[in-house]
Amino acid sequence: MVLVGCSVDPTPVQGPLRRSGAEVQWTVASPPGVVRSGHTATLLTSGKVLVTGGTDGTTGRDTATVYDPATNEWQPTKPMAERRGLHCAVRRPDGSVVVVGGITSSATTVTASVDLFDPATATFSKLPSLAVGRRRHACVALASGAILVVGGEDSTTTALASAELLELGAAAWKTLAPMNATRQAPQAAVAGDGRVVVSGAKTADVYDAKTSAWTAAPSAIPEGSLAVTLADGRVLVAGYGAGTSVVFDPATSAWKATKPMAKGRAAPTGTRLSNGQVLALGGLQPPSKILSDAEVFDPNTNAWTTVEAMRVERLGHTATLLLDGRVLVVGGVSAATIPPPEVFNAPNGVACSTNDVCASGLCRDGRCCDTACNGACEACDVKGKEGTCSPIDGAPRPAHASCAPYTKCVAGACSATCSGDGDCAEGNLCFTPTKRCAPKKGLCDGDHQVLHADGTVAADCGSYACTPAGDCNKTCGTTLDCARGFACDGTSCVAVESPGPVDPGCATSRRTSGAGFLWLFVLGALLGRRTLHRLGFLLGGVAGCHVESGPPLERSSQPATYVPGGVMQNNARIYHTTTALDDGRILVVGGLTKAGTVAELFDPKAGTWSLGSASATAHANHTATKLTDGRVVVIGGQSA
């Protein structure tokens, strides 16, 4: 097939590349001025991309240009010393780029020349030439900085088995022992142990730089469509024919088959993404169909997944991973149109710094994320679940909602208890009687008193209620702003008239049969509301108060005592209500509690608790009133 290139408007599109929409996998980048195929694209240490050479269908180009992802602009460099296309290029450890071989003035004129690009000056200089000129070859940089060149074709299109090595500072290329087979358009990748896997012609060879020896793969593997080093050091080889896919493990020198690609293809690009997956793009489906299809290989499942295709089909293109996790696709030929550059936006789980680089448009916790994930106890960087918003333990991530007054999450929810001040956010203390965090100034008892951390009274708000922040209300808008026994007249809290004498600080009381035995039910009301209290009975008198109509009771001369009444079954509560029922039981409803909408019943005769039915809506700071027919109506308050 003849690769055809075309010229386009050389004026670059100004401004940074921006994605749009809620889910955008591909965006179009600005044109480089020249559409290329058979070129190279190399990521520089600066994050920019160097594009060199390419063909117009018959001859090579000597031009080169640099793409800046930050501005979406192309900047031409000074030309190379020689035209070249179907060549290779590789970055050395020092950041310079070695450009090797290729065709020059015609498809059969092959060069052995080598150029060196200096990013600091954006210029090319000459390096020693190859011993054998070649095109459609592969080259890789070894850990030592040496450049290995393998295979390809000579000027007669004869496939080559030869290999050459250029050491750093060497005056000439060293000819190595040949591979075990000739390979046109081979693919090469450096395994985790430093050995080089070269695939193609349904065979593979492994080069060991320590011994300068080649070892043939024990069995047939896919023809050289792509070879990519995985994050764990294995090498993925896949593509041609039925899309067969295998992985070379340097630890065992074994080849293991994976699930095949959806479509077999020749000459696709293979790019390892920031999340460790491999993106395969385009290529040729035999006999002559150019593809736009995209697939992703997951090394955790050893399987391929089809993802959104490119906007146009491509063959002879390049795909380069950018530092921000996106992939820049440049050039190639298309069956229908001149293909402009495209950018594959980063999938979920890929490292990111801004929303623009993510296909989801959501960069959270340094990862492209599937949701906004802003809650205090969720994050998108949970190990093993990167890219999926997941519950967390420990402190909330930066820029997330706060757990204040607490400091940590437990099983995906903000903690509701504390064991010390270190469990509380700045400005709060752990109040030992309740194991709850509250402002240093004090914890509201749910009525009119602000308590110190040790339970002693820090402030008394008088006729006004205290706030959860530990302050006293100064004015009122509703009766909820007032202490118990007081009501709001619009601006001030005033005492509520009683049908009989009421002593200060009275709680609910009830007189029993003629023996004069009185008991006081204490749950949410014992000389004012209390936080996380227990149930008890006041025996031997009313301790100086009663709330009945009719003749006042005589005060008892016996000292007041408490008898424990057990602990609620479901959970501790504050800001709830207690209502005496006709059968003598006590109904407890609502409040701020983990119990949610579940009510509880206390039987004073048996001294036991039981669970009641759940209310339709959670309530706190509400009212509960027993009607004449025995039913209880619950009104208002806040949602717990």
XYZ file of C-alpha atoms in Angstrom:
640
model
C 0.000 0.000 0.000
C 1.233 3.512 -0.834
C 1.202 5.916 2.140
C -0.072 9.309 1.018
C 0.601 12.570 2.877
C -0.883 16.018 2.363
C -0.128 19.624 3.291
C -2.572 21.661 5.351
C -2.817 25.223 6.638
C 0.489 25.792 8.472
C -1.009 28.310 10.904
C -1.423 26.630 14.315
C -4.617 26.940 16.328
C -3.863 29.145 19.333
C -4.710 28.401 22.946
C -4.697 25.288 25.140
C -6.687 22.219 24.164
C -9.965 21.971 26.089
C -12.401 19.114 26.296
C -16.148 19.723 26.414
C -19.185 17.780 27.457
C -19.728 15.335 30.297
C -17.888 12.397 28.734
C -15.453 13.060 25.891
C -12.944 10.352 25.003
C -11.440 12.147 21.968
C -10.698 15.786 21.176
C -9.077 17.292 18.095
C -5.704 19.010 18.513
C -4.395 21.855 16.379
C -2.817 20.789 13.044
C 0.994 20.603 12.866
C 1.239 22.308 9.468
C 2.156 19.079 7.657
C 0.210 15.842 7.753
C 2.642 12.952 8.050
C 2.769 9.178 7.862
C 5.718 6.918 8.602
C 7.077 9.598 10.990
C 8.169 9.368 14.627
C 6.799 11.133 17.720
C 8.945 11.163 20.861
C 8.044 12.527 24.299
C 10.697 14.957 25.563
C 11.567 15.352 29.226
C 9.861 18.768 29.148
C 6.531 17.114 28.335
C 6.565 18.375 24.755
C 6.538 15.985 21.782
C 9.120 15.928 18.959
C 7.719 14.811 15.575
C 10.313 14.051 12.878
C 10.247 13.230 9.185
C 7.597 11.049 7.586
C 6.661 10.546 3.961
C 4.411 12.108 1.376
C 3.875 8.703 -0.174
C 7.179 8.376 -2.010
C 9.864 10.527 -0.385
C 10.948 11.346 3.117
C 10.740 14.729 4.828
C 13.555 16.593 6.566
C 11.201 18.726 8.672
C 10.548 18.386 12.384
C 8.209 20.136 14.791
C 7.556 20.203 18.533
C 4.061 20.039 20.080
C 3.353 21.747 23.411
C 0.333 20.126 25.151
C 0.036 23.066 27.549
C -0.718 25.538 24.739
C -1.887 23.166 21.972
C 0.672 24.764 19.656
C 3.304 23.441 17.257
C 6.742 25.002 16.880
C 8.922 23.988 13.860
C 12.578 23.210 14.541
C 15.516 23.546 12.202
C 15.438 20.714 9.630
C 17.321 17.450 9.889
C 20.452 16.973 7.792
C 18.660 14.445 5.596
C 15.156 13.513 4.545
C 13.803 10.458 6.243
C 10.590 8.445 6.615
C 9.788 4.915 7.899
C 12.651 5.505 10.333
C 12.838 5.120 14.119
C 13.622 7.500 16.977
C 14.325 6.948 20.649
C 15.059 9.209 23.623
C 18.281 8.670 25.528
C 18.574 8.996 29.334
C 20.085 12.499 28.931
C 16.929 13.700 27.127
C 18.402 13.879 23.635
C 16.685 12.000 20.801
C 18.459 9.675 18.334
C 16.821 9.504 14.866
C 17.918 6.498 12.811
C 17.764 5.426 9.134
C 14.671 5.439 6.900
C 13.940 6.282 3.269
C 15.074 9.540 1.664
C 14.316 10.621 -1.903
C 12.255 7.585 -2.878
C 10.592 4.557 -1.337
C 13.589 2.407 -2.220
C 16.381 4.837 -1.336
C 17.416 3.846 2.167
C 19.785 5.814 4.375
C 22.157 4.681 7.125
C 22.505 8.209 8.538
C 21.733 9.043 12.169
C 20.759 12.420 13.645
C 20.821 13.612 17.252
C 18.228 16.162 18.448
C 19.190 18.508 21.283
C 16.040 19.789 23.069
C 17.954 22.697 24.603
C 18.756 24.215 21.204
C 16.024 22.510 19.116
C 18.694 21.563 16.546
C 19.992 18.359 14.941
C 23.567 17.154 14.649
C 25.137 14.097 13.041
C 25.989 10.820 14.777
C 27.917 7.875 13.296
C 26.012 6.121 10.512
C 24.713 2.556 10.658
C 26.717 -0.205 9.064
C 23.607 -1.183 7.085
C 21.016 1.303 5.845
C 17.471 0.233 6.662
C 13.809 1.239 6.806
C 10.836 -0.062 8.851
C 13.261 -1.169 11.558
C 12.923 -0.907 15.364
C 15.143 0.793 17.897
C 15.192 0.931 21.703
C 17.341 2.600 24.363
C 19.009 0.297 26.878
C 19.521 1.175 30.535
C 23.157 2.008 29.772
C 22.091 4.641 27.252
C 23.175 2.496 24.296
C 20.850 2.352 21.260
C 19.889 -1.034 19.798
C 18.616 -1.157 16.179
C 17.126 -4.385 14.781
C 15.634 -5.777 11.572
C 13.727 -3.849 8.922
C 14.295 -3.810 5.151
C 17.158 -2.758 2.912
C 16.847 -0.775 -0.344
C 15.606 -3.880 -2.186
C 12.853 -4.401 0.426
C 14.663 -7.553 1.595
C 13.912 -8.341 5.239
C 16.889 -8.081 7.615
C 17.988 -10.154 10.599
C 20.944 -7.915 11.424
C 21.281 -5.861 14.611
C 23.558 -2.967 15.587
C 24.441 -1.242 18.832
C 25.708 2.322 19.457
C 27.246 2.822 22.883
C 27.284 6.272 24.466
C 30.249 8.231 23.126
C 31.214 5.509 20.626
C 32.592 6.552 17.251
C 30.859 3.728 15.373
C 27.995 1.245 15.572
C 28.823 -2.260 16.710
C 27.448 -5.083 14.566
C 25.873 -7.766 16.745
C 25.094 -11.382 16.049
C 21.950 -11.527 13.884
C 18.533 -12.468 15.181
C 17.286 -16.001 14.645
C 14.921 -14.801 11.875
C 14.563 -11.927 9.439
C 11.877 -9.392 10.359
C 10.200 -6.640 8.334
C 8.660 -3.935 10.557
C 9.643 -5.666 13.820
C 8.412 -4.472 17.201
C 10.823 -4.191 20.121
C 10.334 -3.573 23.862
C 12.667 -3.673 26.865
C 11.542 -6.140 29.556
C 11.832 -5.427 33.256
C 15.128 -7.284 33.571
C 16.744 -5.254 30.753
C 16.439 -7.894 28.053
C 14.886 -6.834 24.727
C 11.948 -8.681 23.180
C 11.754 -8.417 19.374
C 8.647 -9.815 17.684
C 7.585 -10.336 14.070
C 7.258 -13.052 11.404
C 5.328 -15.221 13.905
C 8.457 -15.666 15.982
C 10.224 -13.745 18.705
C 13.787 -13.304 19.851
C 15.055 -12.089 23.214
C 18.331 -10.133 23.324
C 20.500 -10.164 26.462
C 22.849 -7.165 26.504
C 24.999 -8.841 29.173
C 25.906 -11.707 26.879
C 25.135 -10.056 23.501
C 23.209 -13.244 22.689
C 19.790 -13.893 21.125
C 17.366 -16.524 22.422
C 14.479 -17.679 20.248
C 10.979 -17.924 21.735
C 9.999 -21.577 22.271
C 6.828 -21.370 20.173
C 5.086 -19.296 17.521
C 3.721 -15.949 18.739
C 1.708 -13.212 16.999
C 3.277 -11.483 14.041
C 4.869 -8.170 15.008
C 1.943 -5.805 15.277
C 2.740 -4.256 18.669
C 5.112 -4.889 21.572
C 4.710 -2.900 24.795
C 6.456 -3.144 28.162
C 3.918 -3.490 30.996
C 4.330 -1.750 34.338
C 5.359 -5.009 36.032
C 8.168 -5.607 33.503
C 6.367 -8.158 31.336
C 6.089 -7.545 27.591
C 2.774 -7.654 25.709
C 2.875 -8.801 22.060
C -0.371 -8.758 20.075
C -2.198 -7.910 16.917
C -1.985 -9.619 13.584
C -4.183 -12.434 12.177
C -6.984 -13.278 14.613
C -5.761 -10.727 17.148
C -3.800 -13.288 19.141
C -2.214 -11.800 22.255
C 0.588 -13.145 24.451
C 2.720 -11.896 27.356
C 6.427 -12.595 27.936
C 7.397 -12.907 31.601
C 11.120 -12.170 32.115
C 11.041 -13.815 35.542
C 10.352 -17.199 33.970
C 11.199 -16.504 30.301
C 7.781 -17.994 29.551
C 5.136 -16.842 27.074
C 1.496 -16.933 28.183
C -1.547 -16.426 25.984
C -4.147 -13.806 26.983
C -7.639 -13.246 25.666
C -7.407 -12.084 22.016
C -8.090 -8.628 20.644
C -11.535 -7.930 19.216
C -9.953 -7.298 15.812
C -6.694 -8.590 14.405
C -4.672 -5.792 12.825
C -1.305 -4.989 11.295
C 0.707 -1.898 12.239
C -1.446 -0.534 15.064
C 0.146 1.673 17.699
C 0.538 0.339 21.237
C 0.807 2.836 24.113
C 1.019 2.066 27.820
C -1.275 4.415 29.723
C -0.572 5.953 33.120
C -2.866 3.414 34.792
C -0.833 0.508 33.376
C -3.294 -0.463 30.664
C -2.276 -0.573 26.982
C -4.095 1.386 24.262
C -4.036 -0.088 20.725
C -5.148 2.227 17.909
C -5.922 1.875 14.217
C -3.837 -0.205 11.828
C -4.696 -2.356 8.841
C -7.197 -5.185 8.896
C -6.260 -7.530 6.025
C -6.512 -7.306 3.218
C -6.984 -3.522 2.914
C -9.277 -2.023 5.573
C -7.755 0.844 7.577
C -9.200 0.914 11.103
C -10.238 3.649 13.523
C -10.959 1.060 16.221
C -9.438 1.363 19.690
C -8.919 -1.359 22.262
C -7.470 -1.379 25.776
C -5.577 -4.271 27.383
C -5.877 -4.687 31.162
C -2.853 -6.538 32.621
C -4.852 -7.361 35.765
C -7.401 -9.395 33.811
C -5.227 -10.216 30.773
C -8.128 -9.187 28.559
C -8.874 -6.611 25.856
C -11.833 -4.200 25.912
C -13.126 -2.134 22.999
C -13.302 1.606 23.738
C -14.492 4.595 21.716
C -12.890 4.654 18.257
C -10.833 7.512 16.843
C -12.653 10.114 14.780
C -10.965 8.813 11.593
C -9.194 5.623 10.575
C -5.376 5.672 10.580
C -2.379 3.703 9.325
C 1.255 4.809 9.686
C 0.378 7.089 12.629
C 1.958 7.587 16.058
C 0.423 7.573 19.556
C 2.440 9.221 22.336
C 1.618 9.234 26.057
C 1.726 12.796 27.451
C 2.822 13.608 30.976
C -0.756 14.513 31.943
C -2.053 11.032 31.046
C -3.550 11.830 27.642
C -2.372 10.283 24.367
C -1.470 12.411 21.333
C -2.238 10.712 17.989
C -0.532 12.262 14.963
C -0.611 11.625 11.221
C -1.010 8.440 9.280
C -3.131 7.876 6.207
C -6.880 7.493 6.038
C -9.160 6.005 3.427
C -11.461 9.014 3.353
C -9.916 12.179 4.733
C -6.785 13.985 5.884
C -6.562 12.885 9.550
C -5.920 15.786 11.955
C -4.162 15.159 15.273
C -6.369 13.743 17.994
C -6.001 13.473 21.740
C -7.230 10.444 23.675
C -8.416 11.881 26.976
C -7.379 9.985 30.048
C -9.725 7.215 31.224
C -10.790 6.794 34.845
C -7.940 5.818 37.133
C -5.226 7.643 35.197
C -3.180 10.196 37.152
C -4.296 13.778 36.476
C -3.894 17.357 37.660
C -6.830 19.106 35.941
C -10.334 18.165 34.835
C -9.506 18.905 31.189
C -7.315 15.845 30.708
C -9.969 13.344 31.848
C -12.583 11.830 29.584
C -15.035 12.109 32.484
C -14.096 15.763 33.011
C -13.511 14.946 36.683
C -10.030 14.902 38.218
C -10.355 13.972 41.897
C -7.584 13.096 44.328
C -5.097 13.091 41.466
C -7.062 10.518 39.439
C -9.593 10.743 36.634
C -12.785 9.762 38.439
C -16.210 8.360 37.610
C -18.089 10.850 39.831
C -17.558 14.235 41.512
C -16.541 12.295 44.685
C -16.501 15.303 47.047
C -17.831 13.651 50.196
C -15.773 13.597 53.362
C -15.444 9.819 53.512
C -14.963 8.931 49.862
C -12.032 9.211 47.473
C -10.978 8.287 43.949
C -7.414 7.190 44.737
C -8.162 4.150 46.910
C -5.542 1.518 46.126
C -6.892 -1.116 43.792
C -9.968 1.003 43.015
C -8.320 4.012 41.362
C -10.818 5.938 39.235
C -13.871 4.676 41.121
C -15.214 6.799 43.963
C -14.925 4.524 47.018
C -15.417 4.775 50.807
C -12.345 5.426 52.931
C -11.126 5.142 56.498
C -8.984 7.740 58.212
C -8.757 11.457 57.542
C -10.765 12.973 54.646
C -8.711 13.827 51.549
C -7.768 17.482 50.886
C -10.463 19.501 49.081
C -13.179 17.106 50.299
C -15.962 17.870 52.755
C -14.954 17.870 56.426
C -15.936 15.462 59.199
C -15.884 18.324 61.723
C -16.191 18.250 64.622
C -14.509 14.841 64.090
C -11.270 14.167 62.217
C -11.620 10.741 60.678
C -13.816 8.365 58.737
C -14.752 4.856 59.807
C -16.123 2.429 57.200
C -16.958 5.254 54.821
C -18.746 7.504 57.351
C -17.576 10.267 59.658
C -16.867 9.031 63.168
C -19.557 9.832 65.734
C -17.515 9.198 68.886
C -14.119 10.148 70.246
C -11.648 8.638 72.667
C -9.512 11.740 73.062
C -9.048 15.306 71.855
C -6.949 14.035 68.936
C -10.137 12.580 67.416
C -11.695 16.045 67.282
C -11.209 18.821 64.730
C -9.435 22.057 65.614
C -11.441 24.157 68.059
C -13.177 21.080 69.515
C -12.618 18.804 72.503
C -13.674 15.269 73.299
C -16.348 15.479 76.003
C -15.711 12.489 78.256
C -19.253 11.944 79.577
C -20.605 11.516 76.053
C -17.507 10.585 73.980
C -18.582 13.277 71.540
C -16.562 16.105 69.985
C -17.889 19.579 70.631
C -16.578 23.186 70.581
C -14.021 24.072 73.263
C -16.383 26.678 74.638
C -18.682 23.842 75.731
C -21.298 21.274 74.786
C -24.948 22.197 74.839
C -26.918 19.861 77.099
C -29.897 20.101 74.750
C -31.608 22.740 76.881
C -30.117 25.863 78.484
C -26.786 24.787 79.926
C -23.384 24.652 78.235
C -21.158 21.982 79.766
C -17.409 21.702 80.141
C -15.668 18.593 78.827
C -15.804 17.095 82.334
C -19.567 17.616 82.526
C -19.564 20.660 84.817
C -21.594 23.726 83.818
C -19.708 26.317 81.776
C -22.616 28.665 81.107
C -26.314 28.914 81.880
C -28.431 30.506 79.152
C -31.352 31.165 81.453
C -34.620 31.286 79.514
C -32.840 30.725 76.195
C -31.646 27.458 74.708
C -28.035 26.835 73.925
C -26.874 25.990 70.389
C -24.923 22.949 69.182
C -21.940 25.302 68.808
C -21.985 25.932 72.577
C -23.417 29.475 72.423
C -26.484 30.903 74.111
C -29.320 32.234 71.994
C -29.886 35.959 72.661
C -33.195 36.294 70.849
C -35.764 33.860 69.561
C -37.697 33.242 66.407
C -39.388 30.029 67.514
C -39.870 28.202 70.800
C -37.000 25.907 69.825
C -34.729 28.884 70.605
C -35.965 28.837 74.200
C -35.149 26.722 77.231
C -37.617 24.093 78.315
C -40.544 25.685 80.153
C -40.272 28.847 78.081
C -41.867 29.956 74.807
C -40.974 32.577 72.218
C -43.251 35.647 72.073
C -41.615 36.781 68.838
C -38.381 38.218 70.205
C -37.975 37.009 73.789
C -38.366 33.743 75.677
C -41.064 33.967 78.364
C -42.186 31.455 80.963
C -45.062 29.174 79.980
C -48.075 29.437 82.307
C -48.799 26.278 84.271
C -52.248 25.126 85.442
C -50.755 24.619 88.864
C -47.751 25.656 90.874
C -44.475 24.806 89.178
C -41.183 24.847 90.975
C -38.069 25.841 88.958
C -36.361 22.960 87.233
C -39.322 20.580 87.289
C -39.401 17.520 85.071
C -42.294 15.188 84.244
C -43.874 13.652 87.342
C -46.715 11.274 87.998
C -48.550 10.425 91.222
C -49.384 6.786 91.892
C -52.013 5.239 94.173
C -52.805 6.316 97.679
C -49.507 5.388 99.308
C -48.200 8.743 98.141
C -45.456 7.009 96.155
C -44.304 9.246 93.301
C -41.894 8.380 90.526
C -40.180 10.586 88.020
C -39.421 9.261 84.560
C -36.024 10.612 83.553
C -35.227 10.338 79.853
C -34.488 13.552 78.003
C -35.964 15.535 80.914
C -34.483 15.547 84.391
C -34.068 19.116 85.581
C -33.557 19.950 81.880
C -32.636 17.840 78.850
C -29.468 15.753 79.056
C -27.068 14.293 76.513
C -26.766 10.506 76.190
C -28.381 9.867 79.533
C -29.736 6.684 81.055
C -33.124 5.975 82.569
C -33.789 6.122 86.281
C -36.619 6.495 88.829
C -36.731 9.115 91.526
C -38.074 7.430 94.639
C -39.256 8.824 97.919
C -40.701 12.129 96.727
C -40.634 14.622 93.903
C -37.576 16.535 95.099
C -39.328 19.856 95.378
C -41.542 20.012 92.258
C -44.713 18.739 90.655
C -46.645 19.536 87.486
C -50.196 18.448 88.373
C -53.276 20.608 88.599
C -55.318 20.631 91.749
C -54.037 20.824 95.278
C -50.264 20.858 95.534
C -48.526 17.806 96.923
C -46.699 17.972 100.162
C -42.937 17.834 99.916
C -41.404 14.568 101.033
C -38.967 14.646 103.887
C -37.170 11.621 102.483
C -34.033 12.189 100.401
C -34.380 11.632 96.652
C -32.775 8.480 95.240
C -32.409 7.000 91.723
C -33.045 3.450 90.596
C -31.460 2.433 87.250
C -33.990 1.838 84.494
C -31.803 0.162 81.861
C -30.354 1.394 78.600
C -32.241 1.942 75.357
C -31.911 -0.984 72.945
C -31.109 0.877 69.751
C -28.843 3.832 70.443
C -28.170 6.914 72.477
C -30.220 9.986 71.489
C -30.353 13.735 71.985
C -33.087 16.237 71.079
C -35.761 13.482 71.220
C -39.186 13.356 72.899
C -40.702 11.125 75.605
C -44.469 10.649 75.909
C -46.400 8.756 78.598
C -48.983 6.430 77.014
C -52.339 5.402 78.480
C -51.047 1.944 79.405
C -48.204 3.416 81.468
C -45.436 2.782 78.948
C -43.126 5.579 77.747
C -42.718 6.265 74.010
C -39.337 7.649 72.853
C -39.295 9.168 69.362
C -36.607 10.700 67.131
C -33.656 12.826 68.097
C -30.153 12.961 66.713
C -29.195 9.312 66.779
C -27.868 6.444 64.706
C -31.224 4.795 65.400
C -32.693 6.816 62.517
C -36.482 6.670 62.549
C -36.849 3.740 64.973
C -38.922 4.483 68.107
C -38.559 2.675 71.446
C -40.945 1.815 74.315
C -40.108 1.571 78.011
C -42.239 -0.548 80.354
C -41.796 0.846 83.905
C -43.418 -2.200 85.490
C -40.981 -4.632 83.875
C -38.109 -2.150 83.634
C -37.426 -3.206 80.045
C -37.108 -1.588 76.615
C -38.578 -2.766 73.311
C -38.373 -1.457 69.747
C -41.380 0.284 68.274
C -42.254 0.888 64.638
C -40.290 3.404 62.571
C -41.650 6.868 61.822
C -42.015 7.899 58.185
C -39.567 10.794 58.651
C -36.636 11.364 61.004
C -37.224 14.119 63.601
C -35.124 16.059 66.108
C -36.094 19.065 68.265
C -39.712 18.208 67.488
C -42.866 17.844 69.582
C -44.825 14.697 70.487
C -48.334 15.101 71.916
C -50.713 12.379 73.127
C -54.237 12.854 71.782
C -57.416 12.072 73.695
C -57.850 8.797 71.828
C -54.405 7.603 72.967
C -52.560 8.221 69.704
C -49.410 10.384 69.628
C -48.868 13.104 67.024
C -45.258 14.031 66.162
C -44.784 17.463 64.575
C -41.925 19.441 63.040
C -38.310 19.595 64.093
C -35.349 19.016 61.856
C -34.426 15.994 59.771
C -31.981 13.934 61.818
